[in-house]
């Protein structure tokens, strides 16, 4: 349970971090809160020779509104999401999801940037970001680019990030006023990763669903955007038959592994159950 030897670097600016990562090459990894990377290093599943700690870079922290977009610095902790007034008003699903990530000790140190960049299908924020149609600003030696969360996840621990690139901010379009939202997560105990989880953001008009987006956590190698399920509910009043059909459509795109959280069949079924609950709660919150 002791990591291999590594050199520790603590740059003071984003520019210095990017320069270091590009000079050190494939043997270097950015370090954020360390709550995924350090356990992996202890298990020798990751053996970086250099850690570039982003913790001293003030410009990577904070939450602000930029007209219709909420911009969250990558080094903003999961705890900071919970206590943010802007998020409580404009993006309550983010606060809700942050509250079910791990436990308070992890959330005080673990960051949003680390959670979305990690690529672990068990992380909660990626499916929420796909549901919200967020984008990640990334910076590397070639310059800055923006990647949609919906295009970012390629496989377990495989993302669209190129070597040496870091996520600097997460940009989330503010959902319509009066939208309904829910993140339903089944976990075996407090602090556990999801057996299955579903994120829903929807709007209602005249008793019918006017728009809907759905994300699923930990039921495939990547977070999933359940587009067909969302299409099924749009135009409906979320009657029982429609919800059942949407749950079946969501289950159909999952491919979870059987593991200590349950068999593949059980986890697939739970994705549908979490979605049904999330749809009902989102409807109840929509104005
Ligand atoms: C007991 C326990 C329970 C947990 N339960 C949950 C849970 O229920 N749900 C959940 O979502 N997570 C859970 N986690 C993981 C936790 O949320 C981590 O904090 C998170 O996955 C990673 O964030 P971090 O800041 O700690 O990143 P780190 O561990 O420092 O980094 C993770 C990975 O992302 C890379 N990285 C970090 N920041 C950047 C960046 N800005 N740009 C590019 N790459 C970057 C690192 O190089 C590394 O590969 C749990 C962790 C523990 C220890």
XYZ file of C-alpha atoms and ligand atoms in Angstrom, residues 21 28-40 46 51-52 54 60 73-78 97 100-103 106-107 109-126 137-139 152 157 159 161 164-170 183 185 187 189-194 217 261, ligand 1:
128
model
C 3.514 18.637 -17.941
C 3.864 13.024 -15.342
C 0.297 13.312 -14.040
C -1.629 16.296 -12.710
C -2.590 15.951 -9.044
C -5.801 17.597 -7.839
C -7.433 16.379 -4.602
C -5.622 13.051 -4.884
C -8.654 11.048 -3.761
C -8.650 8.869 -6.871
C -5.035 9.153 -7.985
C -3.309 8.444 -4.662
C -5.326 5.260 -3.959
C -4.485 4.082 -7.497
C -0.822 4.186 -11.523
C 3.140 14.564 -9.858
C 2.252 18.110 -10.860
C -2.460 21.966 -9.164
C -8.282 27.254 -11.110
C -12.720 26.239 -11.903
C -11.340 22.705 -12.115
C -9.790 22.891 -8.625
C -13.076 23.844 -6.973
C -13.748 21.243 -4.304
C -16.859 19.109 -4.214
C -25.094 15.249 -6.911
C -23.935 11.973 -2.678
C -20.291 11.869 -3.802
C -18.242 9.862 -1.298
C -18.285 11.380 2.205
C -13.358 13.219 0.483
C -15.513 16.155 -0.629
C -10.406 17.815 -0.807
C -11.690 16.093 -3.972
C -12.265 18.504 -6.849
C -14.818 18.827 -9.623
C -12.014 18.868 -12.224
C -10.525 15.651 -10.841
C -13.933 14.005 -10.770
C -14.716 14.793 -14.411
C -11.174 14.197 -15.746
C -10.589 10.904 -13.925
C -12.570 8.757 -16.392
C -13.769 6.285 -13.741
C -17.307 5.203 -14.730
C -18.146 5.251 -10.996
C -17.618 9.010 -10.726
C -20.937 10.813 -10.297
C -20.244 14.161 -11.976
C -19.619 13.017 -15.572
C -12.073 23.951 -21.216
C -8.725 22.218 -21.564
C -5.267 23.683 -21.962
C -15.281 13.463 -23.599
C -10.128 5.792 -17.676
C -10.958 10.440 -22.151
C -7.672 14.664 -23.005
C -0.121 17.011 -21.019
C -3.520 18.697 -21.247
C -5.346 19.821 -18.127
C -8.989 20.691 -17.569
C -9.047 24.319 -16.423
C -12.797 24.936 -16.093
C -16.179 23.294 -16.403
C -30.026 12.778 -9.319
C -28.181 7.177 -6.837
C -25.462 2.884 -3.217
C -23.786 2.580 2.062
C -22.790 6.205 2.630
C -19.567 6.948 0.780
C -19.989 4.231 -1.821
C -19.878 4.532 -5.585
C -23.177 4.017 -7.432
C -23.724 6.626 -13.942
C -22.380 -4.092 -6.123
C -13.546 6.530 -0.058
C -13.819 7.207 -1.363
C -15.110 7.195 -1.863
C -15.397 7.812 -3.072
N -16.687 7.818 -3.535
C -16.996 8.483 -4.674
C -18.332 8.558 -5.141
O -19.272 8.030 -4.539
N -18.552 9.251 -6.283
C -17.562 9.882 -6.969
O -17.830 10.509 -7.982
N -16.293 9.826 -6.552
C -15.974 9.159 -5.420
N -14.677 9.138 -4.978
C -13.643 9.790 -5.797
C -13.509 11.272 -5.427
O -14.676 11.990 -5.797
C -12.279 11.913 -6.097
O -12.046 13.088 -5.392
C -12.431 12.227 -7.575
O -12.695 11.065 -8.307
C -11.134 12.778 -8.162
O -10.951 14.096 -7.777
P -9.587 14.544 -7.161
O -9.611 16.031 -7.094
O -9.365 13.826 -5.899
O -8.572 14.120 -8.317
P -7.195 13.294 -8.277
O -7.358 12.033 -7.541
O -6.081 14.189 -7.883
O -7.044 12.982 -9.845
C -7.841 12.020 -10.492
C -7.380 11.874 -11.944
O -7.716 13.027 -12.690
C -6.519 13.684 -13.184
N -6.765 15.105 -12.987
C -7.090 15.732 -11.817
N -7.337 17.034 -12.056
C -7.157 17.226 -13.376
C -7.283 18.366 -14.217
N -7.663 19.564 -13.771
N -7.014 18.193 -15.533
C -6.652 16.982 -16.029
N -6.532 15.884 -15.283
C -6.781 16.007 -13.976
C -5.371 13.126 -12.357
O -4.147 13.145 -13.067
C -5.858 11.708 -12.093
O -5.613 10.903 -13.220
C -14.350 8.489 -3.792
C -13.064 8.506 -3.287
C -12.781 7.872 -2.087
C -11.381 7.909 -1.559
